[in-house]
Tab-separated table of C-alpha atoms in Angstrom:
chain	number	residue	atom	x	y	z
A	20	UNK	CA	-50.976	7.023	-0.084
A	21	UNK	CA	-48.725	9.864	0.946
A	22	UNK	CA	-46.353	9.844	3.887
A	23	UNK	CA	-46.977	12.104	6.885
A	24	UNK	CA	-44.332	13.176	9.400
A	25	UNK	CA	-44.974	13.764	13.111
A	26	UNK	CA	-42.234	15.763	14.892
A	27	UNK	CA	-42.071	15.381	18.647
A	28	UNK	CA	-39.967	14.468	21.671
A	29	UNK	CA	-40.054	13.557	25.327
A	30	UNK	CA	-42.845	15.210	27.339
A	31	UNK	CA	-45.157	15.556	24.359
A	32	UNK	CA	-48.826	15.117	25.232
A	33	UNK	CA	-49.640	11.414	24.674
A	34	UNK	CA	-53.016	12.021	23.046
A	35	UNK	CA	-51.673	14.735	20.749
A	36	UNK	CA	-49.121	12.329	19.284
A	37	UNK	CA	-51.027	9.072	19.267
A	38	UNK	CA	-54.448	10.318	18.127
A	39	UNK	CA	-53.226	11.885	14.864
A	40	UNK	CA	-50.804	8.981	14.375
A	41	UNK	CA	-53.586	6.402	14.569
A	42	UNK	CA	-56.162	8.547	12.746
A	43	UNK	CA	-53.836	9.090	9.797
A	44	UNK	CA	-52.927	5.387	9.686
A	45	UNK	CA	-56.643	4.621	9.664
A	46	UNK	CA	-56.992	6.841	6.573
A	47	UNK	CA	-54.262	4.830	4.832
A	48	UNK	CA	-51.346	7.236	5.195
A	49	UNK	CA	-47.867	6.044	6.103
A	50	UNK	CA	-46.809	7.919	9.244
A	51	UNK	CA	-43.309	8.393	10.674
A	52	UNK	CA	-42.482	9.864	14.063
A	53	UNK	CA	-39.276	11.893	14.213
A	54	UNK	CA	-37.533	13.113	17.379
A	55	UNK	CA	-34.105	14.447	18.352
A	56	UNK	CA	-32.844	10.829	18.355
A	57	UNK	CA	-34.110	7.344	17.541
A	58	UNK	CA	-35.205	6.155	20.960
A	59	UNK	CA	-38.224	5.244	23.014
A	60	UNK	CA	-39.983	8.534	23.728
A	61	UNK	CA	-41.678	9.231	27.043
A	62	UNK	CA	-44.939	11.098	26.601
A	63	UNK	CA	-47.063	12.788	29.285
A	64	UNK	CA	-50.754	13.170	30.074
A	65	UNK	CA	-52.097	16.652	30.678
A	66	UNK	CA	-55.404	16.769	32.468
A	67	UNK	CA	-57.635	19.313	34.122
A	68	UNK	CA	-58.398	18.801	37.795
A	69	UNK	CA	-60.618	20.772	40.159
A	70	UNK	CA	-58.736	23.314	42.232
A	71	UNK	CA	-55.825	23.757	39.778
A	72	UNK	CA	-55.349	27.001	37.874
A	73	UNK	CA	-53.718	25.109	35.002
A	74	UNK	CA	-53.413	21.554	33.723
A	75	UNK	CA	-51.593	18.841	35.638
A	76	UNK	CA	-48.964	16.546	34.147
A	77	UNK	CA	-48.564	12.817	34.702
A	78	UNK	CA	-46.416	10.158	33.009
A	79	UNK	CA	-47.997	8.902	29.809
A	80	UNK	CA	-47.291	6.298	27.161
A	81	UNK	CA	-43.931	5.497	25.644
A	82	UNK	CA	-43.453	5.115	21.897
A	83	UNK	CA	-40.469	4.599	19.613
A	84	UNK	CA	-39.243	7.346	17.318
A	85	UNK	CA	-38.840	6.049	13.769
A	86	UNK	CA	-36.247	8.656	12.815
A	87	UNK	CA	-33.916	11.251	14.265
A	88	UNK	CA	-34.480	14.787	12.985
A	89	UNK	CA	-31.084	14.562	11.239
A	90	UNK	CA	-32.402	11.608	9.172
A	91	UNK	CA	-35.565	13.324	7.912
A	92	UNK	CA	-35.904	14.191	4.235
A	93	UNK	CA	-38.816	16.673	4.260
A	94	UNK	CA	-39.289	16.149	0.528
A	95	UNK	CA	-40.414	12.577	1.206
A	96	UNK	CA	-43.463	13.768	3.168
A	97	UNK	CA	-46.732	15.324	2.048
A	98	UNK	CA	-47.450	16.988	5.411
A	99	UNK	CA	-46.245	17.409	8.978
A	100	UNK	CA	-48.025	17.196	12.349
A	101	UNK	CA	-46.715	19.204	15.316
A	102	UNK	CA	-48.095	17.908	18.649
A	103	UNK	CA	-48.080	19.860	21.884
A	104	UNK	CA	-47.176	19.133	25.454
A	105	UNK	CA	-43.931	20.410	26.922
A	106	UNK	CA	-41.794	19.040	24.073
A	107	UNK	CA	-42.165	22.139	21.846
A	108	UNK	CA	-40.637	24.325	24.574
A	109	UNK	CA	-37.213	22.711	24.117
A	110	UNK	CA	-37.581	21.360	20.574
A	111	UNK	CA	-37.862	24.886	19.167
A	112	UNK	CA	-34.143	25.226	19.934
A	113	UNK	CA	-33.219	22.260	17.699
A	114	UNK	CA	-31.705	23.560	14.417
A	115	UNK	CA	-32.482	20.314	12.527
A	116	UNK	CA	-36.147	20.523	13.462
A	117	UNK	CA	-36.363	24.199	12.561
A	118	UNK	CA	-34.905	23.351	9.131
A	119	UNK	CA	-37.502	20.577	8.679
A	120	UNK	CA	-40.455	22.771	9.632
A	121	UNK	CA	-39.295	25.692	7.523
A	122	UNK	CA	-39.099	23.425	4.477
A	123	UNK	CA	-42.783	22.431	4.877
A	124	UNK	CA	-43.845	26.079	4.992
A	125	UNK	CA	-41.529	27.041	2.119
A	126	UNK	CA	-43.080	24.277	-0.010
A	127	UNK	CA	-46.624	25.240	1.102
A	128	UNK	CA	-47.311	21.718	2.366
A	129	UNK	CA	-50.030	21.000	4.950
A	130	UNK	CA	-49.065	21.567	8.582
A	131	UNK	CA	-51.202	20.516	11.557
A	132	UNK	CA	-50.303	21.994	14.924
A	133	UNK	CA	-51.955	21.662	18.301
A	134	UNK	CA	-51.666	23.006	21.836
A	135	UNK	CA	-48.049	24.152	22.434
A	136	UNK	CA	-46.964	22.952	18.970
A	137	UNK	CA	-47.272	26.466	17.512
A	138	UNK	CA	-44.225	27.437	19.576
A	139	UNK	CA	-42.264	25.472	16.959
A	140	UNK	CA	-43.846	27.144	13.952
A	141	UNK	CA	-43.354	30.524	15.635
A	142	UNK	CA	-39.646	29.681	16.050
A	143	UNK	CA	-39.266	29.394	12.267
A	144	UNK	CA	-41.131	32.674	11.635
A	145	UNK	CA	-44.068	30.985	9.919
A	146	UNK	CA	-46.949	32.518	11.867
A	147	UNK	CA	-46.566	36.128	10.736
A	148	UNK	CA	-49.864	37.340	9.280
A	149	UNK	CA	-51.687	34.047	9.908
A	150	UNK	CA	-54.786	33.147	11.885
A	151	UNK	CA	-54.148	30.413	14.453
A	152	UNK	CA	-55.334	28.841	17.621
A	153	UNK	CA	-53.253	27.173	20.301
A	154	UNK	CA	-53.513	26.345	23.965
A	155	UNK	CA	-55.220	29.524	25.249
A	156	UNK	CA	-52.305	30.415	27.547
A	157	UNK	CA	-50.229	30.957	24.368
A	158	UNK	CA	-52.401	33.769	23.037
A	159	UNK	CA	-49.723	36.403	23.751
A	160	UNK	CA	-47.000	34.182	22.261
A	161	UNK	CA	-49.031	33.802	19.070
A	162	UNK	CA	-49.581	37.551	18.870
A	163	UNK	CA	-45.859	38.179	19.476
A	164	UNK	CA	-45.156	35.827	16.539
A	165	UNK	CA	-47.359	38.040	14.350
A	166	UNK	CA	-50.428	35.807	14.287
A	167	UNK	CA	-54.070	36.619	14.975
A	168	UNK	CA	-55.206	34.323	17.777
A	169	UNK	CA	-58.656	32.682	17.738
A	170	UNK	CA	-59.898	30.782	20.796
A	171	UNK	CA	-61.767	28.073	18.913
A	172	UNK	CA	-61.485	24.321	18.333
A	173	UNK	CA	-59.805	24.508	14.911
A	174	UNK	CA	-58.515	27.262	12.663
A	175	UNK	CA	-57.608	26.755	9.009
A	176	UNK	CA	-55.354	29.336	7.372
A	177	UNK	CA	-54.375	28.103	3.937
A	178	UNK	CA	-52.632	24.779	4.551
A	179	UNK	CA	-51.996	25.450	8.252
A	180	UNK	CA	-54.507	23.787	10.574
A	181	UNK	CA	-54.262	24.555	14.280
A	182	UNK	CA	-56.121	23.469	17.373
A	183	UNK	CA	-56.176	24.278	21.095
A	184	UNK	CA	-55.672	20.888	22.786
A	185	UNK	CA	-56.682	17.218	22.768
A	186	UNK	CA	-60.374	17.820	23.588
A	187	UNK	CA	-60.597	19.406	20.106
A	188	UNK	CA	-59.184	16.396	18.216
A	189	UNK	CA	-62.299	15.601	16.136
A	190	UNK	CA	-62.565	19.130	14.728
A	191	UNK	CA	-58.771	19.406	14.228
A	192	UNK	CA	-58.329	16.147	12.348
A	193	UNK	CA	-61.515	16.668	10.306
A	194	UNK	CA	-60.130	19.992	9.026
A	195	UNK	CA	-56.604	18.621	8.519
A	196	UNK	CA	-57.895	15.677	6.499
A	197	UNK	CA	-59.848	18.100	4.273
A	198	UNK	CA	-56.652	20.056	3.614
A	199	UNK	CA	-54.705	16.853	2.908
A	200	UNK	CA	-57.338	15.643	0.443
A	201	UNK	CA	-57.390	19.003	-1.343
A	202	UNK	CA	-53.613	18.857	-1.860
A	203	UNK	CA	-53.849	15.302	-3.239
A	204	UNK	CA	-56.428	16.208	-5.903
């Protein structure tokens, strides 16, 4: 089976890294996690609590990065997954990661993004003219990047599959797996 790349870093949402990681392994794909450096990453848990106007953040799981961004050969991967959390806020400034993501779009390979992950694809100019969803608070960011925002569980635009947040995992991964299978045929 094909290899899939997950790009992430510290403060990524635990569920948005580990759910697609395990789901893709379950389907038989080989999955690598890349980060700014090979190290044990510290993820977070975002949850919704009564009385808060936004989500709360707590320490989450830790997980090792298989590769540093500088070690990634995008040509070795059939698709990329871009989790959310706070990680995309600082990762969008990483030139190695921007180069990696741009190569997936240039090659028209499948890209799955969720929550705040679209901040990364916006940073490489790959949302212009597309339909996407993201964490609802990013609606204006998505529009500023030239995208049409849809507040729904999953949006498929060509080979780009986006989702709002971890509660939408089943719809997101179902659509992403369809796109992956179509590209394998």
